[in-house]
Amino acid sequence: MTRTTTADRRSEAGKAPRGRRDGRAAVLRQLRERPMSRTDLAELTGISQPVITRLVRDLLADEVVAEIGAAGSSGGRRPVLLAIRSRSRWVLLARLARGRAELALADLTGTVVTHRRADYQGDRMELDWLVAELAELCRINGLDTADVCGVAVAVPGVVTPRTGVVGTAPDLGWTAPEPLGEVLANRFGDCVLVDNDVNLMLTGERVHGAARGADDVVLLYIGRFIGASIMLGGRVLPGAHGASGEIGLLPLRDSDPGSTVEQRYGLSGLADEIGAAEPVRELAERGRLDEVVSAWGHLVVALSLAVDPALVLVGGAATELGESGLVRIRSELGQRVPVCPDVRFAELGDRAVTQGALERIRDLVIDSGAIRP
């Protein structure tokens, strides 16, 4: 079975997880945060000390965790600290884009140890080509695919929740459903995450960037295409079919019937219109940015009215607007919504996609029990 999402199975205080897998997951979730003693783990997970002892013994035998030394003494015997072994298992990351895949290999501590770019020929990315490139990344780093416990892939398209099926991704030449999750699982194991790249970008910004600690956030991304991601209660909402946030497809009914906001105000449309590879800069030099900023601002208004977020992030090419553009968007919001959210630029750029993918796949690996001998 292809795993693409994970439920929150964090133990409530005093309630032991059911079964060995859940117990291991509870221990590893705590060790993700910092090194801990066996006593710490028992207190924080609600699992009895004897069960913690057995779980830790298994994890030590599997070389997933290690004893790293003694903690400071409070008067008695100094407790031994445990930590996840950084190079015990590996995860593969891929960000797909037109003509290429950006690949990375990371360990379970969240450290990316190597990057690799792979280019493909033609208008279509073949699934077999992607699998081969991921396997090659393992090979050149001295790993076998059996050393991989999870794979996360960011796709510029619509991904059906829980299946890993990509419904459509025009930049990759995918115009019909592609079973990406199933193909990856057949080669690398069941722990596979496939999601829209803007969704993963928002996760990255929440953990490491401009949305740190925020639970109710929308991210508007301006690129070749225009898309958004919505997070409520700390969870990204993909929608019933994975098409939540496809706000660039809104029609331009008044000025150009049949056209969409994306076709007119995405980077491809703007570049075609003015004949410049860097349309935002060129429009600024020509004094024509007002219309573009207004259009992007209207999208922020629509998202805010629909979701009522506490925070709006604006990313991609929109960050080129500078503080004056952000002021314009804030002003537009202030005039249109009942309660104005905070508005900020995204901080991490495209790096947020890899960061988000890494956070999500590490959670999935731990919760699914995919860390195994």
mmCIF file of C-alpha atoms in Angstrom, residues 263-266 269-276 278-296 321 324-325 328:
data_model
loop_
_atom_site.group_PDB
_atom_site.id
_atom_site.type_symbol
_atom_site.label_atom_id
_atom_site.label_comp_id
_atom_site.label_asym_id
_atom_site.label_seq_id
_atom_site.Cartn_x
_atom_site.Cartn_y
_atom_site.Cartn_z
ATOM 1 C CA GLN A 263 -2.793 32.916 -18.035
ATOM 2 C CA ARG A 264 -2.734 36.679 -17.687
ATOM 3 C CA TYR A 265 -0.803 37.247 -14.461
ATOM 4 C CA GLY A 266 1.369 34.150 -14.045
ATOM 5 C CA GLY A 269 1.668 34.996 -19.389
ATOM 6 C CA LEU A 270 3.423 38.186 -18.314
ATOM 7 C CA ALA A 271 6.659 37.189 -20.047
ATOM 8 C CA ASP A 272 4.813 36.444 -23.285
ATOM 9 C CA GLU A 273 2.950 39.740 -23.106
ATOM 10 C CA ILE A 274 5.938 42.020 -22.589
ATOM 11 C CA GLY A 275 8.642 39.886 -24.224
ATOM 12 C CA ALA A 276 10.934 39.746 -21.196
ATOM 13 C CA GLU A 278 12.083 38.684 -15.959
ATOM 14 C CA PRO A 279 8.637 40.260 -16.272
ATOM 15 C CA VAL A 280 8.316 41.681 -12.742
ATOM 16 C CA ARG A 281 11.513 43.683 -13.051
ATOM 17 C CA GLU A 282 10.626 44.820 -16.550
ATOM 18 C CA LEU A 283 7.127 45.893 -15.554
ATOM 19 C CA ALA A 284 8.555 47.853 -12.637
ATOM 20 C CA GLU A 285 10.926 49.674 -14.982
ATOM 21 C CA ARG A 286 8.041 50.471 -17.302
ATOM 22 C CA GLY A 287 5.841 51.673 -14.445
ATOM 23 C CA ARG A 288 3.209 49.000 -15.136
ATOM 24 C CA LEU A 289 3.220 47.003 -11.941
ATOM 25 C CA ASP A 290 -0.006 48.418 -10.473
ATOM 26 C CA GLU A 291 -2.289 46.155 -12.492
ATOM 27 C CA VAL A 292 -0.272 43.041 -11.613
ATOM 28 C CA VAL A 293 -0.082 43.855 -7.903
ATOM 29 C CA SER A 294 -3.817 44.516 -7.880
ATOM 30 C CA ALA A 295 -4.529 41.140 -9.524
ATOM 31 C CA TRP A 296 -2.324 39.255 -7.086
ATOM 32 C CA LEU A 321 7.722 43.479 -5.330
ATOM 33 C CA SER A 324 5.980 48.701 -1.273
ATOM 34 C CA GLY A 325 4.214 45.804 -3.011
ATOM 35 C CA ARG A 328 -0.274 47.506 -1.471
#
